[in-house]
Amino acid sequence: MASSSSPPMSAVPFTRVVIDDHFWSPRQETNRNVTIPYVQSMSEKTGRFESFKLTQADLEGGWRFGMPNPPIYWDSDVAKWIEAASYSLATHPDAELAAKVDEVIELIAVSQQDDGYLNVHFTAVDPDGRWTNLRDLHELYCAGHLIEAAVAHFDATGKRTLLDPMIRYTDYIASTFGPEPGKKRGYPGHEEIELALVRLWNTTGEKRFMDLASYFIDERGQAPHYFDIESEERDEDDKNVDEWPHTVGLRHDVKQAHLPVREQTTAEGHSVRAMYLYDGMVGVAAGTGDEGLMAACRTLWDNVTNRRMYITGGVGSTYQGERFTTDHDLPSDTAYAETCASIGLANWASRMLQEEGDSQYADELERVLYNGFLSGVSQEGDTFFYANVLEVEPQAPYFRTRDRIKPFRQGWFDTACCPPNVIRTLAALGRYIYSENSEGIAVHMYVSGEVTAHVGDTVVTLKQESRYPWDGDVAISVELDSPAEFDLRLRIPGWCDDAKLEINGSPVDHQTAKGYALLHRVWQSGDTVVLRLAMPMKRIYSDRRVSSTVGKVALQRGPIIYCLEEIDNSAGLNSVILPRDAELNSNFEESLLGGVTTISASAQKIGRNAGESLYTSDPGTLTATTIKAVPYALWGNRERGEMLVWINEA
Ligand code: FUB
Ligand code: ZN
């Protein structure tokens, strides 16, 4: 029987998904051939790998890599590279890469202390500082990334060379923190370990890891406040200061520690931390059946996606504190929208999706992947955005405020969290496409290739073929050993107003459940489903309370958000006015940016006002022009120049 409610699903692991897609395959190939090796070479060049060998004595005479000493977050960069390399090895064996991974893991394992502790900075640079400042110093964040790397490496290779040291480290952490007498009641200032412990629990089945994740989540924000206790112990007068403009990181809300997490109703603080926390919360809620915690996740989801998220799926409205600000505060030109935060949002969305089975989560996942995540890396794979702004005027001075915010992609950053985050995400992209449970299979993303899914004991192969995201026709064929009855759920994207389905060439009416076309039948090998998603160009308007976009329009086609670039439209993008009734035309341009659909329209441009006065009564004259918009994710891959997502509308 088809049922509109369905038990929680599991994401089909990327190792059972083959991506053979004209849009994503080239990006994955570049990731494998360029970006993963590039992050490896930068890690070598900057001393990140070698830092695991450091001792205090080495540092006395100055370190040959030029940095005064390894910063507090380096372990996490190396961990993300191992994670990415492991994913890559799982789908594309490569002896040289495997040997390099083994070599780096050996360095890490050797750096583990006798009691199980493992952290470069607090071993070589500041041994007395261990666990003295969880609020600011990233020890548990680094541990989390190393745990994720260990799980990825074990899953990919079956080797326990990183998993065992990390289990030892985790057990040491569990002996240090917790509610039991004699333990510190601490939790991380930068979340990450929570979601990593959920992964460790998934892989090992050891409940103690879930218990530790649960402890970290529920201890956050409790009174008396651990970060204040710590700061007193350090004899520092830097307790939480809640008055604005105290943004520099001491505020508890920057760390989502202003309230116990179950009482939080708005996304506050540092956006990457928030995303990682919420991901961990769903993992724990799902693992323990904790409906109260899940309800908190739903409330936060609603706040983020309906009031605090950019149209590109970026989150974090200011570089000050790299944080969320207030509802509807989404400035385009000073957006932060860190690449890591988009990745965090994608992972949180995917986890919500497995539990709730509702297409709203897949819609946002898709929004992020095709827009605010993919913008983070160049098509050539060796330059990156840290902040993904929605409007660029290259001369604007705010770009000079931090090296992380520039009007062009850069090769590396002082804090290089984003590039290694990009590589692990692209390498395991297949994990976002399908889910399975005992009742059937759900297709969330339309990406050509195939999946081997498990519906109870039945093994089902689905083959997908489409020219998505440029074309909304998707063909899915079923392969089975023998006929089997199950649900096939196909997501009808939120942006699509007209979806039609055919099975074996005949149109079928479909029931919709939670945003998915629900097809229940006895499937035979060779059955083919065709989904036709109308993909017209759309004008999108924001809530009028978003002051920076009032009177402006964004262009969208399918999941793709568009932008204007100077190279196609000449300078002065903010003087463009798109009449409300101007016809939009789409055109697939084979030789542009690897083959993309562009949108063009007749528009107007306001000319400069007469004279040199800054302020004048001359309104300027309007001249006719034609505009051409390209996918936002691909901007900045040609010449440097202006870029604009939200266009003035007349
Ligand atoms: O602090 C570690 C990482 O660096 C954060 O996740 C990023 O936002 C950046 O601050
Ligand atoms: Zn980052």
XYZ file of C-alpha atoms and ligand atoms in Angstrom:
661
model
C 0.000 0.000 0.000
C 1.261 3.437 -0.788
C 1.457 5.435 2.371
C 1.926 9.156 2.526
C 3.880 8.882 5.753
C 6.999 6.862 5.663
C 9.496 5.770 8.316
C 12.746 7.740 8.525
C 15.033 7.168 5.591
C 18.770 6.686 5.301
C 20.807 8.522 2.746
C 22.176 6.009 0.261
C 25.959 6.168 0.790
C 27.844 7.826 -2.047
C 29.747 4.579 -2.589
C 26.542 3.078 -4.003
C 25.892 6.073 -6.230
C 27.589 6.601 -9.578
C 27.462 10.173 -10.823
C 27.685 10.395 -14.591
C 26.332 13.846 -15.086
C 27.152 16.603 -17.531
C 26.937 19.252 -14.770
C 28.483 17.564 -11.735
C 30.903 15.023 -13.232
C 33.320 17.653 -14.568
C 33.277 19.352 -11.171
C 33.996 16.073 -9.404
C 36.764 15.299 -11.848
C 38.360 18.684 -11.275
C 37.997 18.102 -7.565
C 39.845 14.818 -7.873
C 42.529 15.935 -10.312
C 43.098 19.516 -9.239
C 41.552 20.562 -5.954
C 42.376 17.616 -3.700
C 46.033 17.635 -4.909
C 46.080 21.424 -4.559
C 44.900 21.339 -0.935
C 47.451 18.592 -0.345
C 50.279 20.685 -1.747
C 49.183 23.759 0.231
C 49.067 21.612 3.363
C 52.591 20.451 2.646
C 53.871 23.910 1.766
C 52.429 25.589 4.825
C 53.673 22.888 7.196
C 50.239 21.593 8.140
C 51.190 17.942 7.647
C 54.559 18.286 9.251
C 53.138 20.141 12.234
C 52.047 16.816 13.711
C 55.747 16.036 14.232
C 56.463 19.247 16.090
C 57.766 19.359 19.595
C 58.236 22.345 21.851
C 61.983 22.064 21.302
C 61.491 22.423 17.528
C 59.716 25.695 18.058
C 62.358 27.266 20.207
C 64.602 28.201 17.335
C 61.701 29.327 15.137
C 59.834 27.098 12.792
C 61.018 26.698 9.235
C 57.575 27.197 7.768
C 57.565 30.832 8.695
C 54.435 30.783 10.823
C 55.320 31.635 14.413
C 53.664 28.351 15.339
C 50.810 26.140 14.184
C 47.449 27.839 14.783
C 44.702 26.234 16.815
C 42.678 24.973 13.872
C 45.283 23.314 11.644
C 44.422 19.771 12.661
C 40.972 20.362 11.202
C 42.337 21.354 7.785
C 44.425 18.197 7.572
C 41.486 16.127 8.783
C 39.239 17.488 6.030
C 41.863 16.678 3.420
C 42.062 13.082 4.722
C 38.287 12.874 4.624
C 38.165 14.120 1.033
C 41.017 11.874 -0.058
C 39.324 8.879 1.557
C 36.065 9.559 -0.278
C 37.975 9.901 -3.485
C 39.801 6.621 -2.863
C 36.482 4.900 -2.213
C 35.270 5.658 -5.731
C 38.555 6.129 -7.603
C 41.400 3.983 -6.250
C 44.754 5.748 -6.516
C 47.832 4.091 -5.039
C 49.821 7.305 -4.756
C 47.072 9.145 -2.936
C 46.451 6.137 -0.694
C 50.140 6.093 0.256
C 50.089 9.807 1.048
C 47.013 9.379 3.230
C 48.718 6.526 5.080
C 51.804 8.661 5.577
C 49.836 11.586 7.028
C 47.790 9.282 9.238
C 51.011 7.802 10.567
C 52.195 11.314 11.506
C 48.931 11.959 13.294
C 48.943 8.655 15.139
C 52.500 9.164 16.326
C 51.596 12.579 17.695
C 49.029 11.074 20.053
C 49.966 11.560 23.690
C 50.133 8.707 26.194
C 46.789 9.609 27.708
C 45.105 9.648 24.305
C 45.137 13.421 23.774
C 45.843 14.594 20.243
C 46.199 18.181 19.142
C 49.104 19.874 17.404
C 48.812 23.296 18.977
C 48.335 22.146 22.548
C 51.078 19.588 22.310
C 53.848 21.623 20.716
C 52.926 25.235 21.362
C 50.910 25.483 24.529
C 50.830 22.269 26.581
C 49.710 24.158 29.686
C 46.750 25.511 27.793
C 45.093 22.151 27.274
C 41.331 22.405 28.023
C 41.688 25.863 29.569
C 39.659 27.744 27.000
C 37.050 25.663 25.232
C 35.261 28.836 24.267
C 37.897 30.134 21.896
C 40.564 27.562 21.245
C 38.999 24.927 19.002
C 40.341 21.747 20.634
C 37.027 19.909 20.437
C 36.402 21.303 16.946
C 39.692 19.811 15.747
C 38.878 16.554 17.520
C 35.544 16.472 15.690
C 37.127 16.859 12.281
C 39.704 14.196 13.072
C 36.914 11.839 14.132
C 35.068 12.524 10.864
C 38.268 11.828 8.957
C 38.781 8.580 10.859
C 35.263 7.411 10.075
C 35.617 8.347 6.405
C 38.987 6.611 6.158
C 37.705 3.470 7.848
C 34.559 3.373 5.711
C 36.607 3.844 2.544
C 39.493 1.510 3.244
C 38.498 -0.726 6.138
C 41.703 0.397 7.862
C 41.631 1.253 11.543
C 44.888 3.236 11.492
C 43.114 6.513 12.214
C 39.921 5.112 13.683
C 41.591 3.413 16.642
C 43.629 6.461 17.726
C 40.521 8.599 17.406
C 38.443 6.195 19.458
C 41.154 6.371 22.105
C 41.077 10.150 21.930
C 37.282 10.166 22.143
C 37.342 7.938 25.207
C 39.862 10.275 26.773
C 37.558 13.232 25.990
C 34.641 11.340 27.541
C 36.694 10.764 30.668
C 37.386 14.502 30.875
C 33.961 16.010 30.135
C 30.551 15.063 31.390
C 28.021 15.498 34.155
C 29.665 12.987 36.473
C 31.502 14.281 39.562
C 35.146 15.071 38.895
C 34.630 15.826 35.205
C 34.596 19.240 33.573
C 31.138 20.342 32.489
C 32.535 21.845 29.312
C 31.482 21.797 25.695
C 33.021 23.197 22.519
C 33.062 26.871 21.613
C 33.130 25.756 17.984
C 30.725 22.899 17.438
C 31.672 19.990 15.193
C 32.434 17.133 17.576
C 28.704 16.548 18.148
C 27.982 15.626 14.536
C 31.267 13.719 14.335
C 30.289 11.607 17.357
C 26.994 10.799 15.667
C 28.993 9.553 12.687
C 31.308 7.566 14.945
C 28.273 6.005 16.591
C 26.776 5.187 13.175
C 29.957 3.455 12.082
C 30.840 1.610 15.300
C 27.391 1.124 16.824
C 28.924 2.129 20.187
C 26.299 3.976 22.184
C 28.860 5.746 24.342
C 29.690 8.039 21.437
C 26.055 9.046 21.066
C 25.894 9.642 24.830
C 28.853 12.000 24.631
C 27.277 13.881 21.708
C 24.064 14.134 23.667
C 25.912 15.476 26.696
C 27.712 18.163 24.666
C 24.449 19.258 23.082
C 22.397 19.504 26.230
C 25.112 21.059 28.370
C 25.442 23.996 25.974
C 24.078 27.205 27.411
C 23.284 25.797 30.864
C 23.865 27.938 33.940
C 26.254 28.510 35.576
C 27.888 29.199 32.296
C 30.922 27.037 31.641
C 32.641 29.636 29.480
C 32.403 32.133 32.346
C 33.692 29.593 34.852
C 36.628 28.910 32.555
C 37.356 32.574 32.105
C 37.424 33.072 35.880
C 39.803 30.151 36.204
C 42.066 31.845 33.688
C 41.872 35.019 35.749
C 40.604 36.863 32.744
C 37.995 39.530 32.750
C 36.412 38.502 29.498
C 33.116 37.018 30.418
C 30.102 37.161 28.186
C 29.204 40.710 27.334
C 25.821 40.864 25.765
C 25.574 44.484 24.792
C 26.124 45.390 21.185
C 28.463 46.222 19.584
C 30.393 43.589 21.434
C 30.878 41.312 18.492
C 34.367 40.018 18.780
C 33.526 36.544 19.862
C 33.079 36.728 23.589
C 29.310 36.827 23.450
C 27.771 33.512 24.357
C 25.388 33.754 21.442
C 28.312 33.704 18.993
C 28.762 30.114 20.173
C 25.042 29.347 20.362
C 25.537 29.129 24.136
C 23.230 31.944 25.235
C 20.467 29.461 26.100
C 20.105 25.707 26.382
C 19.668 24.504 22.816
C 16.101 23.296 23.301
C 15.081 26.846 24.208
C 16.697 28.442 21.180
C 14.205 29.606 18.598
C 16.371 31.787 16.363
C 19.672 31.044 14.691
C 22.260 33.107 16.495
C 25.952 33.700 16.257
C 28.664 32.261 14.099
C 26.931 30.628 11.170
C 29.295 27.687 10.610
C 29.125 26.766 14.276
C 25.340 27.022 14.224
C 25.013 24.765 11.184
C 27.318 22.136 12.671
C 25.434 22.245 15.965
C 22.035 21.837 14.335
C 23.320 18.934 12.250
C 24.531 17.251 15.447
C 21.205 17.984 17.159
C 19.238 16.198 14.434
C 21.664 13.288 14.584
C 21.173 12.923 18.328
C 17.415 13.503 18.128
C 17.143 10.795 15.474
C 19.491 8.410 17.256
C 17.707 8.690 20.584
C 14.146 9.311 19.399
C 14.151 12.639 21.232
C 11.112 14.471 19.868
C 11.779 17.579 21.979
C 15.195 18.029 20.424
C 13.778 17.414 16.965
C 11.132 20.081 17.585
C 13.905 22.561 18.407
C 15.582 21.659 15.111
C 12.360 22.343 13.201
C 11.966 25.731 14.859
C 15.542 26.697 14.027
C 15.113 25.434 10.478
C 12.075 27.636 10.034
C 13.947 30.657 11.352
C 16.963 30.107 9.129
C 15.225 29.300 5.884
C 12.343 31.747 6.188
C 14.106 34.733 7.707
C 17.892 34.478 7.708
C 19.063 32.797 4.527
C 20.189 34.345 1.267
C 18.491 33.350 -1.952
C 21.702 31.503 -2.818
C 21.507 29.351 0.320
C 24.259 31.366 1.974
C 23.961 32.073 5.691
C 25.729 34.584 7.913
C 24.954 38.250 7.241
C 28.116 39.874 8.506
C 31.826 39.222 8.691
C 31.834 40.676 12.212
C 31.686 37.475 14.174
C 30.972 35.643 10.884
C 27.449 35.514 12.130
C 23.711 35.628 11.870
C 22.303 39.028 12.768
C 18.544 39.619 12.880
C 15.524 38.456 10.910
C 15.450 39.836 7.354
C 18.880 41.417 7.634
C 20.391 40.108 4.420
C 22.619 42.752 2.865
C 23.893 41.713 -0.536
C 27.249 43.452 -0.755
C 28.463 42.788 2.767
C 27.051 39.276 3.021
C 29.359 36.769 4.634
C 27.680 33.536 3.528
C 30.825 31.546 4.185
C 31.367 28.516 1.992
C 31.697 26.346 5.125
C 28.336 27.611 6.361
C 26.674 26.600 3.083
C 28.212 23.161 3.442
C 26.955 23.013 7.013
C 23.473 23.989 5.852
C 23.514 21.316 3.136
C 24.455 18.658 5.676
C 21.874 19.830 8.199
C 19.224 19.860 5.456
C 20.163 16.367 4.381
C 19.897 15.098 7.946
C 16.505 16.767 8.465
C 15.389 15.258 5.185
C 16.150 11.704 6.278
C 14.054 12.138 9.414
C 11.150 14.133 8.040
C 11.011 12.950 4.436
C 9.765 16.392 3.456
C 10.841 18.023 0.209
C 11.337 21.437 1.840
C 14.656 20.115 3.146
C 15.694 18.802 -0.248
C 14.652 22.105 -1.835
C 17.075 24.007 0.364
C 19.736 21.364 -0.073
C 19.419 21.812 -3.809
C 19.463 25.590 -3.499
C 22.736 25.432 -1.589
C 24.454 22.878 -3.790
C 23.725 24.613 -7.104
C 24.328 28.128 -5.832
C 25.951 29.235 -2.569
C 28.110 26.158 -2.167
C 29.322 25.794 -5.723
C 30.205 29.479 -5.950
C 32.866 28.711 -3.328
C 35.249 27.119 -5.825
C 36.349 28.169 -9.296
C 35.652 26.002 -12.305
C 39.378 25.393 -12.577
C 39.377 24.173 -9.000
C 42.248 26.111 -7.525
C 40.729 29.323 -6.208
C 38.020 29.799 -3.607
C 35.551 32.195 -2.094
C 35.421 32.331 1.656
C 32.578 34.859 1.694
C 29.978 34.497 -1.049
C 28.557 37.973 -1.502
C 25.603 38.699 -3.769
C 26.843 42.010 -5.079
C 30.316 43.170 -5.952
C 31.642 46.605 -6.671
C 35.344 45.764 -6.805
C 36.511 49.116 -5.504
C 34.314 49.033 -2.409
C 36.519 49.359 0.659
C 34.882 46.616 2.679
C 36.705 44.138 0.538
C 39.889 45.327 2.138
C 38.699 44.695 5.674
C 39.754 41.070 5.776
C 41.649 38.840 3.458
C 38.674 36.498 3.476
C 36.379 38.952 1.716
C 37.624 39.781 -1.726
C 35.805 40.442 -4.991
C 37.567 37.499 -6.608
C 38.387 33.933 -5.621
C 41.711 33.420 -3.887
C 44.220 30.616 -3.806
C 44.410 30.292 -0.045
C 43.525 32.046 3.202
C 45.149 32.708 6.547
C 42.413 30.539 8.007
C 41.856 27.969 5.285
C 38.743 26.143 6.460
C 36.774 26.489 3.217
C 38.986 24.844 0.560
C 39.271 21.509 2.387
C 35.577 21.657 3.173
C 34.810 22.039 -0.527
C 36.853 18.987 -1.483
C 35.212 16.658 1.000
C 31.778 17.828 -0.075
C 32.327 17.394 -3.799
C 34.013 14.021 -3.365
C 30.991 12.619 -1.508
C 28.314 14.484 -3.444
C 26.495 11.240 -4.230
C 25.278 11.044 -0.632
C 22.727 13.805 -1.190
C 20.869 12.251 -4.107
C 18.876 9.248 -2.843
C 17.419 7.804 0.316
C 16.133 4.347 1.086
C 14.028 2.654 3.734
C 12.061 -0.542 4.088
C 9.222 0.912 1.996
C 11.080 2.308 -0.953
C 13.441 4.811 -2.497
C 13.305 8.593 -2.620
C 15.035 10.602 -5.331
C 15.914 14.038 -4.011
C 18.285 15.387 -6.655
C 18.209 14.992 -10.374
C 21.730 13.972 -11.237
C 22.472 11.520 -14.044
C 24.034 8.232 -13.099
C 22.875 5.262 -11.109
C 22.221 4.012 -7.620
C 22.079 0.627 -6.012
C 19.467 0.962 -3.320
C 18.230 -1.489 -0.700
C 14.521 -1.732 -0.056
C 14.429 -4.231 2.753
C 16.099 -7.253 1.187
C 15.447 -6.161 -2.357
C 18.293 -4.635 -4.307
C 17.105 -2.049 -6.805
C 19.175 -0.254 -9.411
C 17.864 3.062 -10.664
C 19.393 4.786 -13.666
C 18.817 8.503 -14.037
C 19.304 10.522 -17.170
C 18.692 14.207 -17.675
C 20.222 17.511 -18.702
C 19.363 18.993 -15.354
C 19.680 21.789 -14.241
C 19.217 23.189 -17.764
C 16.321 20.933 -18.671
C 13.584 19.543 -16.429
C 12.980 16.214 -18.198
C 14.330 13.331 -16.138
C 14.202 9.668 -17.140
C 14.580 7.030 -14.446
C 14.735 3.359 -15.261
C 14.396 0.497 -12.819
C 16.473 -2.667 -12.771
C 15.563 -5.592 -10.569
C 16.257 -9.295 -10.313
C 12.557 -10.008 -9.972
C 9.429 -7.855 -9.769
C 9.066 -6.079 -6.443
C 6.502 -3.847 -4.808
C 7.782 -0.628 -3.301
C 7.399 3.146 -3.260
C 9.341 5.346 -5.586
C 9.269 8.931 -4.376
C 10.354 11.615 -6.805
C 10.841 15.105 -5.479
C 8.742 17.804 -7.105
C 10.964 20.841 -6.541
C 9.380 23.778 -4.748
C 10.261 26.024 -7.701
C 8.265 23.861 -10.123
C 4.580 24.637 -10.703
C 3.930 22.023 -13.331
C 5.227 18.469 -13.013
C 4.051 15.611 -15.196
C 4.828 11.938 -14.970
C 4.861 9.060 -17.392
C 5.442 5.410 -16.685
C 6.516 3.285 -19.618
C 5.430 6.020 -22.005
C 1.926 6.572 -20.586
C 0.975 9.628 -18.561
C 0.050 8.836 -14.964
C -1.657 10.825 -12.269
C 0.298 10.854 -9.111
C -0.358 11.282 -5.463
C 1.935 13.789 -3.749
C 3.271 13.174 -0.273
C 5.407 15.769 1.494
C 6.413 17.257 -1.830
C 7.275 13.939 -3.513
C 5.369 12.245 -6.302
C 4.581 8.915 -4.725
C 4.561 5.989 -7.133
C 3.628 2.704 -5.578
C 3.439 -0.426 -7.682
C 4.963 -3.752 -8.449
C 8.004 -2.655 -10.355
C 9.419 -4.752 -13.168
C 12.915 -4.585 -14.478
C 12.940 -2.183 -17.416
C 10.157 0.055 -16.112
C 10.874 3.645 -16.981
C 9.541 6.742 -15.330
C 9.794 10.111 -17.014
C 9.356 13.200 -14.900
C 8.771 16.443 -16.765
C 9.441 19.467 -14.612
C 8.469 22.733 -16.249
C 11.405 25.067 -15.853
C 10.339 28.558 -16.837
C 12.400 31.580 -15.927
C 11.088 33.202 -12.804
C 11.260 36.593 -11.209
C 11.800 36.177 -7.489
C 11.078 38.839 -4.882
C 12.166 38.820 -1.277
C 10.063 39.538 1.779
C 9.610 43.312 1.842
C 11.292 43.413 5.232
C 14.615 42.617 3.568
C 15.478 46.262 3.112
C 18.427 45.697 0.810
C 16.270 44.032 -1.838
C 13.122 46.141 -1.799
C 12.251 47.107 -5.358
C 14.634 44.514 -6.729
C 14.194 41.231 -8.471
C 16.315 38.105 -8.785
C 16.171 35.727 -11.732
C 15.825 32.006 -11.269
C 15.390 29.116 -13.626
C 15.000 25.653 -12.138
C 17.282 25.544 -9.121
C 19.697 28.073 -10.587
C 19.923 31.617 -9.239
C 21.285 34.081 -11.774
C 23.450 37.164 -11.575
C 24.719 39.890 -13.848
C 28.440 40.175 -14.433
C 30.273 43.191 -15.718
C 31.912 41.204 -18.502
C 28.518 40.568 -20.128
C 26.816 43.834 -19.269
C 29.531 46.499 -18.834
C 30.114 48.382 -15.591
C 27.441 50.110 -13.548
C 25.223 47.085 -12.838
C 23.409 48.987 -10.157
C 22.154 51.422 -12.788
C 20.321 48.649 -14.627
C 16.549 48.668 -14.343
C 14.626 45.641 -15.496
C 11.049 46.594 -16.420
C 8.505 44.361 -14.723
C 6.988 43.372 -18.046
C 10.246 42.759 -19.909
C 10.263 39.380 -21.564
C 12.932 36.981 -20.285
C 14.650 34.765 -22.847
C 16.729 31.729 -22.090
C 19.484 30.456 -24.287
C 21.796 27.483 -23.838
C 25.329 28.639 -24.625
C 27.493 25.627 -25.276
C 30.795 27.457 -25.196
C 30.166 29.637 -22.162
C 31.419 28.487 -18.763
C 31.354 24.846 -19.787
C 27.849 25.107 -21.250
C 25.180 27.051 -19.386
C 21.722 28.443 -19.887
C 21.799 32.217 -19.757
C 18.889 34.624 -19.382
C 18.616 37.813 -21.357
C 16.136 40.664 -21.412
C 15.648 44.184 -22.672
C 16.262 46.638 -19.864
C 17.194 50.226 -19.195
C 20.173 51.893 -17.705
C 20.231 55.209 -15.878
C 22.928 57.441 -17.294
C 25.185 59.588 -15.158
C 23.678 62.827 -14.020
C 24.975 66.046 -15.486
C 27.978 67.770 -13.934
C 30.195 66.602 -11.130
C 27.888 67.252 -8.178
C 27.456 64.408 -5.779
C 23.838 65.433 -5.225
C 21.696 66.977 -7.922
C 18.107 67.439 -9.007
C 18.950 65.835 -12.370
C 17.402 62.326 -12.329
C 19.652 61.088 -15.168
C 18.425 59.762 -18.483
C 17.324 56.237 -19.271
C 18.800 54.388 -22.198
C 17.805 51.051 -23.611
C 20.110 48.135 -23.035
C 20.080 44.354 -23.123
C 21.139 42.385 -20.095
C 22.492 38.903 -19.874
C 22.481 36.892 -16.649
C 24.627 33.850 -15.876
C 24.398 31.280 -13.065
C 25.531 32.846 -9.789
C 27.637 29.816 -8.862
C 29.798 30.405 -11.920
C 30.422 34.109 -11.571
C 34.010 35.274 -11.321
C 35.384 32.592 -13.612
C 36.270 35.036 -16.368
C 37.414 38.625 -15.817
C 37.298 40.386 -12.513
C 34.527 42.931 -12.260
C 31.136 43.803 -10.878
C 28.490 41.241 -10.056
C 24.858 41.645 -9.017
C 22.113 39.203 -8.034
C 19.300 41.582 -7.057
C 18.446 43.819 -10.002
C 16.447 47.057 -9.800
C 12.980 46.563 -11.180
C 10.790 49.259 -12.663
O 37.332 28.830 13.309
C 37.404 27.772 12.371
C 36.778 28.220 11.106
O 37.427 29.426 10.679
C 35.330 28.603 11.185
O 34.447 27.571 11.013
C 35.256 29.611 10.107
O 34.101 30.386 10.147
C 36.494 30.401 10.314
O 36.323 31.310 11.346
Zn 35.263 28.184 5.884
